[in-house]
């Protein structure tokens, strides 16, 4: 590993870990209008009503979307991953009904460092659609 000095003089010693605050960015009105309000069509609207609609594609790396990396080292498999995620989700939604176990509330997400994910001990009920 090699230390890095940026053009503004910022110095990073070898072995420095960097993180991008994706959760905070997702909730910032600077990047997304009314960011703290759930809008399932947020990115659809951004693609349709902004000059550069391609910026809002799931696989498009930007200052507000670094989930697949950014720059020269962004993920070359992000397009395949995108198709796989959509296919699995579509199969799941078309073929199964699901709900939280009766009598339970939505579990809080599991948080590790800056990553949130579903709790692995949450209990759901599934059944195949008829």
XYZ file of C-alpha atoms in Angstrom:
130
model
C 0.000 0.000 0.000
C 1.084 3.507 -0.764
C 0.206 6.722 1.056
C -1.835 9.224 -0.986
C -1.691 13.019 -1.072
C -4.608 14.731 -2.809
C -4.326 17.952 -4.816
C -5.790 19.931 -1.891
C -3.017 18.645 0.411
C -5.113 16.013 2.213
C -2.777 13.182 3.210
C -3.879 9.583 3.753
C -1.309 7.244 5.284
C -0.978 3.746 3.841
C -3.689 1.412 5.147
C -6.260 4.158 5.771
C -9.864 2.921 5.489
C -12.389 5.139 3.720
C -16.163 4.901 3.905
C -18.919 6.678 2.040
C -21.914 7.641 4.210
C -24.561 6.016 2.002
C -27.299 5.886 4.651
C -26.833 9.570 5.470
C -26.728 10.483 1.772
C -29.984 8.589 1.158
C -31.705 10.743 3.797
C -30.269 14.090 2.662
C -32.555 16.606 0.917
C -29.484 17.934 -0.890
C -29.470 14.731 -2.977
C -33.116 13.634 -2.950
C -36.249 15.802 -2.681
C -38.107 15.139 0.582
C -35.539 12.442 1.325
C -36.995 11.212 4.631
C -40.404 10.447 3.116
C -40.814 6.981 1.626
C -41.562 7.219 -2.083
C -41.478 3.901 -3.937
C -41.349 5.810 -7.239
C -38.597 8.256 -6.236
C -36.075 7.135 -8.832
C -38.710 6.672 -11.511
C -39.713 10.325 -11.062
C -36.087 11.474 -10.992
C -35.382 9.603 -14.241
C -38.467 11.043 -15.950
C -38.271 14.633 -14.722
C -34.588 15.526 -14.724
C -32.309 16.474 -17.571
C -29.927 13.575 -17.016
C -32.320 10.704 -16.281
C -29.578 8.090 -16.726
C -27.863 9.443 -13.601
C -30.649 7.850 -11.557
C -30.324 4.311 -12.931
C -29.701 1.628 -10.273
C -26.293 0.770 -11.742
C -25.125 4.355 -12.430
C -22.316 5.353 -10.051
C -22.452 8.955 -8.811
C -21.692 11.091 -5.773
C -24.998 9.919 -4.260
C -24.841 6.266 -5.407
C -21.643 4.429 -4.587
C -23.221 1.059 -3.794
C -21.293 -0.588 -6.631
C -18.195 1.555 -6.191
C -17.180 4.574 -8.234
C -14.485 5.625 -10.655
C -12.055 3.196 -12.260
C -12.807 0.559 -9.647
C -16.588 0.402 -9.840
C -18.037 -3.092 -10.076
C -17.973 -4.554 -13.589
C -20.647 -7.072 -12.536
C -23.179 -4.445 -11.414
C -25.348 -4.956 -14.505
C -25.589 -8.706 -13.932
C -26.195 -8.143 -10.215
C -28.999 -5.712 -11.053
C -30.745 -8.219 -13.331
C -30.333 -11.016 -10.768
C -31.762 -8.883 -7.942
C -34.771 -7.896 -10.061
C -35.394 -11.499 -11.205
C -35.258 -12.877 -7.653
C -37.512 -10.124 -6.315
C -40.022 -10.561 -9.151
C -40.124 -14.352 -8.605
C -40.612 -13.854 -4.882
C -43.421 -11.286 -5.281
C -45.249 -13.222 -8.005
C -45.101 -16.617 -6.321
C -45.338 -16.023 -2.575
C -47.388 -14.194 0.010
C -45.496 -13.084 3.068
C -46.127 -11.270 6.343
C -44.632 -10.730 9.750
C -45.483 -13.381 12.285
C -48.877 -12.408 13.811
C -48.558 -10.408 17.008
C -45.143 -9.010 16.126
C -44.096 -5.545 15.048
C -41.658 -4.616 12.318
C -38.212 -5.489 13.682
C -35.555 -2.806 13.900
C -32.813 -3.219 11.284
C -29.480 -4.775 12.159
C -26.792 -2.102 11.995
C -23.078 -2.786 11.659
C -20.801 0.218 11.189
C -22.674 2.187 8.516
C -24.558 -0.746 7.011
C -28.188 -1.527 7.756
C -29.702 -4.871 6.899
C -32.756 -6.910 7.905
C -32.470 -8.698 11.225
C -31.627 -12.343 10.768
C -33.713 -13.326 13.786
C -36.915 -11.699 12.444
C -39.709 -14.183 11.852
C -41.783 -14.069 8.668
C -44.488 -16.358 7.379
C -44.484 -17.403 3.719
C -46.918 -19.328 1.617
C -47.019 -20.067 -2.076
C -49.634 -18.046 -3.950
C -52.578 -20.017 -5.319
